[in-house]
Amino acid sequence: MKEGYRKVTICSNREIATDIYEMKVKGSGILGDPGQFYMLKGWLGLDPFLPRPISICDISDDKITFLYEIRGKGTGIMANLKALDKIEILGPLGNGFNLNSKGNIAIISGGIGIAPMIYTMKSIDTPIDFYCGFRDEVYYIDEIKKHANNIYITTEDGSVGHKGFITELFVPEKYDIVMTCGPIPMMKKVVQMCKDKVPVFISMESRMACGIGACLGCSIETTWGMKRVCKDGPVFSGEEVIFYD
Amino acid sequence: MKEGYRKVTICSNREIATDIYEMKVKGSGILGDPGQFYMLKGWLGLDPFLPRPISICDISDDKITFLYEIRGKGTGIMANLKALDKIEILGPLGNGFNLNSKGNIAIISGGIGIAPMIYTMKSIDTPIDFYCGFRDEVYYIDEIKKHANNIYITTEDGSVGHKGFITELFVPEKYDIVMTCGPIPMMKKVVQMCKDKVPVFISMESRMACGIGACLGCSIETTWGMKRVCKDGPVFSGEEVIFYD
Amino acid sequence: MIDTRVKIAQVEFKNPVIAASGTFGFGREYGEYFSLSKLGGISTKGLTLNKRGGNEGIRIYETTGGILNSIGLQNPGIDDFIQEELPFLEKQDTVLLANVGGSTIDEYIKSVEKLNETNVDGIELNISCPNVKKGGMAFGIKSEIAYKVVLEVRQVCKKPLIVKLSPNAEDIVHMAQCCERAGADGLSLVNTFSGMAIDIYSRKPVFNNILAGLSGPCIKPIALRMVYEVSKAVNIPVIGIGGIMDYKDAIEFIMAGAYAVQIGSGNFINPHICLDIIDGIERFMEDEGIKFIEEIRGVI
Amino acid sequence: MIDTRVKIAQVEFKNPVIAASGTFGFGREYGEYFSLSKLGGISTKGLTLNKRGGNEGIRIYETTGGILNSIGLQNPGIDDFIQEELPFLEKQDTVLLANVGGSTIDEYIKSVEKLNETNVDGIELNISCPNVKKGGMAFGIKSEIAYKVVLEVRQVCKKPLIVKLSPNAEDIVHMAQCCERAGADGLSLVNTFSGMAIDIYSRKPVFNNILAGLSGPCIKPIALRMVYEVSKAVNIPVIGIGGIMDYKDAIEFIMAGAYAVQIGSGNFINPHICLDIIDGIERFMEDEGIKFIEEIRGVI
Ligand SMILES: Cc1cc2nc3c(=O)[nH]c(=O)nc-3n(C[C@H](O)[C@H](O)[C@H](O)COP(=O)(O)OP(=O)(O)OC[C@H]3O[C@@H](n4cnc5c(N)ncnc54)[C@H](O)[C@@H]3O)c2cc1C
Ligand SMILES: Cc1cc2nc3c(=O)[nH]c(=O)nc-3n(C[C@H](O)[C@H](O)[C@H](O)COP(=O)(O)OP(=O)(O)OC[C@H]3O[C@@H](n4cnc5c(N)ncnc54)[C@H](O)[C@@H]3O)c2cc1C
Ligand SMILES: Cc1cc2nc3c(=O)[nH]c(=O)nc-3n(C[C@H](O)[C@H](O)[C@H](O)COP(=O)(O)O)c2cc1C
Ligand SMILES: Cc1cc2nc3c(=O)[nH]c(=O)nc-3n(C[C@H](O)[C@H](O)[C@H](O)COP(=O)(O)O)c2cc1C
Ligand code: FES
Ligand code: FES
């Protein structure tokens, strides 16, 4: 039987860029594959009501790293937590990336979509080209440099790296496998670029309630019919996801 | 104009007896008279929804001491807070005890009703007889001993002091003024004992929403008609309050 | 330059934020925290012809995201209000709505007649009170009964007449249309939802009256839906009420069709909430390049 | 020794805690977290005659103390359910209610006929779905329409028939009485409240369908009141639903008259919530010296 929500202790929780936080938590039985996520509840009481899905950014020994952006109430409250505070987590959940990938691999992340790609990159033996796009501030670059073969950076305001969108630098033809996580329009673009050229795997986002496949709140349309992001994903093959405009 | 809710910083928050906590907070413009209270909000989000009324247990310089018992959700969350955490407070609110009291004064507290009586005792120049009743564990006794003339203690299980209720030790005839705070049945008993003998002032409790006199949620019946505990009280003259069975 | 003024039933509000009845007393207490003249308007505590002490027992009980209340219309009565409270309120530069409750049509009429002679800017007729003549069923449940009440009150009322609807109405849209037909100049909704709570240890209802009224952010999605549906169905202005806690909530109600909003339980959590919402609406309008509220009213 | 068994429509539940429709899938997912045989019962995701993909756009939106959902009855259809899901569910030692939705009476009848031939323990008829023949107004709003639906379904239904009521009914008590008269063996209430939310930046409703269903602890006080009123007014067992988050909430519903309770949104916050509530009820009964649930049922 799987464990339900359990309390873990926060080791550190620091702002690494404007509104971007890195939280490390510690607990027993910490598990997970790259691309999987946890549901987090960093508050007592029922407001916020729903736990929040956050990807595994890294795991080592008994510690998980979460990288998150303040988007609203839940992440805002999480940002207020300090070392030794407790937080409840459920997971690991969902299906991650296939790591038995051979050949030239590209990872493309947009904004906070970088989170799951860190652990993914670290878990793949082959050297990887890491494309990461940001709005203005960049983060986690040192971590990527340590592991990546090449690193490509764009910012929308040109403050760091190339000015523009990350998809402008990406050349699909160079790769045998592409993995991506970021805003839907970016991922849609990546999928279009890779079409008929190279298989692409994308980590989808969707509003979630249960996180375990029961409520059908996170369903998306795929060529195989409705699929649950939380249970059947969050990683899907680029071709199977049906994007809307 | 009065200030609204403002953030103060917790200096310490420790359990001094089972489920009894002493919280010290620090902030600018900390004010209040004995018997007055603050509304406290020690959580982000809207659950709990309402702030909680807590008496001033002590004030010195820019620090207030609150003494509280875990009764439910709100006080339970408060007990989880640590030094350097923030909490929001509104106050001071209500009318406290009249401190220009002359003659022999008795203070009678039951359980956590001791909280407002500490600051009250310290603020009165005359030596005071302090009667405090507890269920089992006693607390804040050293603090009382420092200031009181005589101290009488009862516990319901007899573990400390006299076994029984505090009203069993109290002799109204000895006093010129009586002040009391505790469970309604205790205060009712004190009022009955003092009737036609000595004036008694009681600090009433009532469920509150606004805490400032607008919602009429805390109204109680008095010989003067309906009165708001938060605005017209919490301290009332014993004779004016109409107790129900 | 943005302009937050709104006009409802010929009355101009300097902004669309009104303090809701029963949560703001007669303004005095909040007047200690900010200048009441900043408000779009104030709706008084519910007034009845005669003084009422209100209900016994517990009156306030917290629930998740809200409160159940059973105040029972404690108020000094219309005469005392006119003598003791109105002079203070008249001095404030804000729209004053006298919220009027009653258990018989006759009582409503007598109250309104007295208020006709005062300077209040409008009447907010609360039809959620139990109808003592009809065995306690509120006037606000059945459209036909509400129609009758409003029609009769309209005949005597010389002030703009806003009818405050109960969300417990059988058919809120039909109810609204009946009130419009009966001559209401505007509608405000919602009042509290009928709810209850039980003390499982004493095995008794928490409230002496068993039922109590639910308010607060917990009801917002339902209130918003009702305001949306009603706004689409009537041609008189609607004032949106129910769980508004920040300017975003207020804007939602306005986009759903409300001309103005009322803030109730939120005042208890933050005495400055009305000001914060007024400021927030202004900032939102500036950021979004909205000059007049009408540009976003009812865009949904 | 305490005994938590309850009997509803001749079906025995080992305890009064049932997982609510649409929040528990077909049990498989929660079965990874605990043995489903510990539950009093399971109500399946709402089934329709034919497979449905559900609604497009946002399906889940958090509100204070609850959620709005617009899943749109995504389900594999009755046939697929019987073939793919039922065999797994049959293996669990718990009562199985098949929750049936539909947009026409005909659809309900065909679905029930298929379920007649299975081992499901009972039908939970969800009459909150929009009635496509009557322009989208749900069957569950007007008592007379509900009466007709239930009467016709009753005629073909060979299983215990529980009718699940919508809190949007115009008169929940009358609705309940009509369903009783039409032959329901039990009632479950409440389904979700009609609500909405607006995205103020895009100036559009959050949901493609504009309206969505509100559930969670925010609705509890209203749901409890409805269960109380309905329990007093009918002679068939009532199952209480709405915002139950712990054993205390469950006991409140039982004291208000419910024979059993269903746990919906709470499952999302804690996959073990049903077990925690079962344990809590047992502990409460022990502490309070209650041997049978009937001792406290409807004590209010
Ligand atoms: C599988 C998965 C993994 C994720 N991993 C990460 C991660 O590693 N780091 C990170 O920062 N974020 C991650 N997210 C997104 C994160 O869950 C949301 O940002 C968060 O739930 C917002 O909560 P909030 O209370 O702060 O915002 P809210 O106040 O709830 O909403 C603010 C805004 O956030 C967006 N949002 C709300 N809920 C979701 C949701 N469930 N999914 C997507 N967008 C949402 C909406 O646009 C909304 O307007 C992930 C989401 C999913 C589904
Ligand atoms: C003027 C005033 C001064 C107070 N001073 C203190 C103090 O110094 N220290 C202290 O520990 N407590 C004090 N109280 C009581 C304190 O406010 C309540 O214990 C607290 O609000 C309970 O909140 P909760 O969320 O923990 O409990 P809840 O979960 O809200 O309720 C648990 C139980 O607490 C009781 N309760 C809830 N709200 C109130 C309320 N407003 N007043 C009385 N009882 C309530 C009820 O019996 C309820 O069953 C004071 C109350 C008032 C009115
Ligand atoms: C304590 C309290 C007292 C109230 N008294 C009245 C009243 O006297 N007359 C009235 O029309 N509405 C009364 N209301 C209802 C509010 O005006 C408002 O309609 C309702 O609370 C919903 O708004 P909210 O969710 O912002 O609180 C009262 C509400 C509360 C909480
Ligand atoms: C995501 C979701 C899906 C639901 N689907 C159904 C359904 O298919 N059929 C049904 O009768 N009720 C459905 N419901 C309603 C629940 O069964 C329950 O009646 C309602 O959520 C109130 O209970 P709660 O407050 O405990 O969630 C659904 C509720 C939610 C939150
Ligand atoms: S979040 Fe419930 S099914 Fe995915
Ligand atoms: S708590 Fe609102 S009047 Fe006292």
Coordinates of C-alpha atoms in Angstrom, one line a residue, chain C residues 148-289:
Chain C
K148 CA -46.8 41.6 -2.8
V149 CA -44.5 43.0 -0.2
V150 CA -42.5 45.1 -2.6
L151 CA -45.6 46.3 -4.4
E152 CA -47.1 47.6 -1.1
V153 CA -43.9 49.1 0.1
R154 CA -43.4 50.8 -3.2
Q155 CA -46.7 52.5 -2.8
V156 CA -45.6 54.4 0.3
C157 CA -41.8 54.6 -0.3
K158 CA -40.7 58.0 -1.4
K159 CA -37.0 57.0 -1.5
P160 CA -35.1 54.9 -4.0
L161 CA -36.1 51.3 -3.1
I162 CA -33.5 48.6 -3.3
V163 CA -34.8 45.1 -2.5
K164 CA -32.3 42.8 -0.9
L165 CA -32.8 39.2 -2.0
S166 CA -32.2 36.0 -0.1
P167 CA -30.2 33.2 -1.8
N168 CA -32.7 30.9 -0.3
A169 CA -35.3 32.1 -2.8
E170 CA -36.7 29.1 -4.7
D171 CA -35.9 30.7 -8.1
I172 CA -33.6 33.7 -7.7
V173 CA -34.1 34.9 -11.2
H174 CA -37.9 34.8 -11.0
M175 CA -37.7 36.4 -7.6
A176 CA -35.6 39.3 -9.0
Q177 CA -38.0 39.8 -11.9
C178 CA -41.0 39.9 -9.6
C179 CA -39.3 42.5 -7.5
E180 CA -38.5 44.5 -10.6
R181 CA -42.1 44.3 -11.7
A182 CA -43.3 45.3 -8.3
G183 CA -41.4 48.6 -8.6
A184 CA -37.9 48.0 -7.1
D185 CA -35.4 50.5 -8.3
G186 CA -32.5 48.2 -7.7
L187 CA -31.7 44.8 -6.2
S188 CA -29.0 43.7 -3.8
L189 CA -28.0 40.1 -3.4
V190 CA -27.2 37.9 -1.6
N191 CA -28.2 37.9 2.0
T192 CA -27.0 34.9 4.1
F193 CA -27.7 31.3 3.2
S194 CA -29.7 29.2 5.6
G195 CA -27.3 26.8 7.3
M196 CA -26.7 25.0 10.5
A197 CA -24.2 23.5 12.8
I198 CA -24.4 20.9 15.5
D199 CA -22.5 20.5 18.8
I200 CA -21.8 16.8 18.7
Y201 CA -20.9 16.6 22.4
S202 CA -24.1 18.2 23.7
R203 CA -26.0 16.6 20.8
K204 CA -27.8 19.9 20.2
P205 CA -27.8 22.5 17.5
V206 CA -25.2 25.2 18.1
F207 CA -27.9 27.9 17.7
N208 CA -31.0 28.3 19.7
N209 CA -33.0 28.9 16.5
I210 CA -31.4 25.8 15.0
L211 CA -30.8 27.5 11.6
A212 CA -28.5 30.5 11.1
G213 CA -27.2 32.5 8.2
L214 CA -24.0 31.7 6.3
S215 CA -21.8 34.4 4.9
G216 CA -18.2 34.9 3.9
P217 CA -15.9 33.8 1.1
C218 CA -17.3 30.3 1.3
I219 CA -20.5 31.5 -0.4
K220 CA -18.8 33.6 -3.1
P221 CA -19.0 31.2 -6.0
I222 CA -22.7 30.7 -5.5
A223 CA -23.4 34.4 -4.9
L224 CA -21.5 35.4 -8.0
R225 CA -23.5 33.0 -10.0
M226 CA -26.7 34.4 -8.7
V227 CA -25.6 38.0 -9.4
Y228 CA -24.6 36.9 -12.9
E229 CA -28.0 35.3 -13.6
V230 CA -30.0 38.1 -12.1
S231 CA -28.1 40.9 -13.8
K232 CA -28.8 39.2 -17.2
A233 CA -32.5 38.9 -16.4
V234 CA -33.5 42.4 -15.1
N235 CA -33.2 46.0 -16.2
I236 CA -32.6 47.6 -12.8
P237 CA -29.2 47.8 -11.2
V238 CA -27.9 45.0 -9.1
I239 CA -25.6 45.3 -6.1
G240 CA -23.4 42.2 -5.7
I241 CA -22.8 40.8 -2.2
G242 CA -21.3 37.6 -0.9
G243 CA -17.9 36.7 0.3
I244 CA -16.0 39.6 -1.2
M245 CA -12.6 39.7 0.4
D246 CA -10.5 41.7 -2.0
Y247 CA -10.7 43.9 -5.1
K248 CA -10.4 40.9 -7.4
D249 CA -13.6 39.5 -5.9
A250 CA -15.3 42.9 -6.3
I251 CA -14.2 43.1 -10.0
E252 CA -15.6 39.6 -10.5
F253 CA -19.0 40.7 -9.3
I254 CA -18.8 43.8 -11.5
M255 CA -17.9 41.8 -14.5
A256 CA -20.8 39.5 -13.7
G257 CA -23.1 42.5 -14.0
A258 CA -23.1 44.3 -10.6
Y259 CA -23.2 48.1 -10.5
A260 CA -21.7 48.1 -7.0
V261 CA -20.7 45.6 -4.3
Q262 CA -21.2 45.3 -0.6
I263 CA -18.6 44.0 1.8
G264 CA -19.9 42.1 4.8
S265 CA -18.0 39.5 6.8
G266 CA -14.7 40.8 5.3
N267 CA -15.0 43.8 7.6
F268 CA -14.5 41.5 10.6
I269 CA -11.2 40.2 9.3
N270 CA -9.8 43.6 8.4
P271 CA -11.5 46.9 9.4
H272 CA -9.8 48.6 6.5
I273 CA -11.1 46.1 3.9
C274 CA -13.5 48.5 2.2
L275 CA -10.6 51.0 1.7
D276 CA -8.3 48.3 0.5
I277 CA -10.9 47.2 -2.1
I278 CA -11.6 50.8 -3.2
D279 CA -7.8 51.3 -3.7
G280 CA -7.5 47.9 -5.4
I281 CA -10.3 48.6 -7.9
E282 CA -8.6 51.9 -8.8
R283 CA -5.3 50.3 -9.3
F284 CA -6.8 47.6 -11.4
M285 CA -8.6 50.1 -13.6
E286 CA -5.4 52.1 -14.1
D287 CA -3.4 49.0 -14.9
E288 CA -6.0 47.7 -17.3
G289 CA -6.6 51.1 -18.9

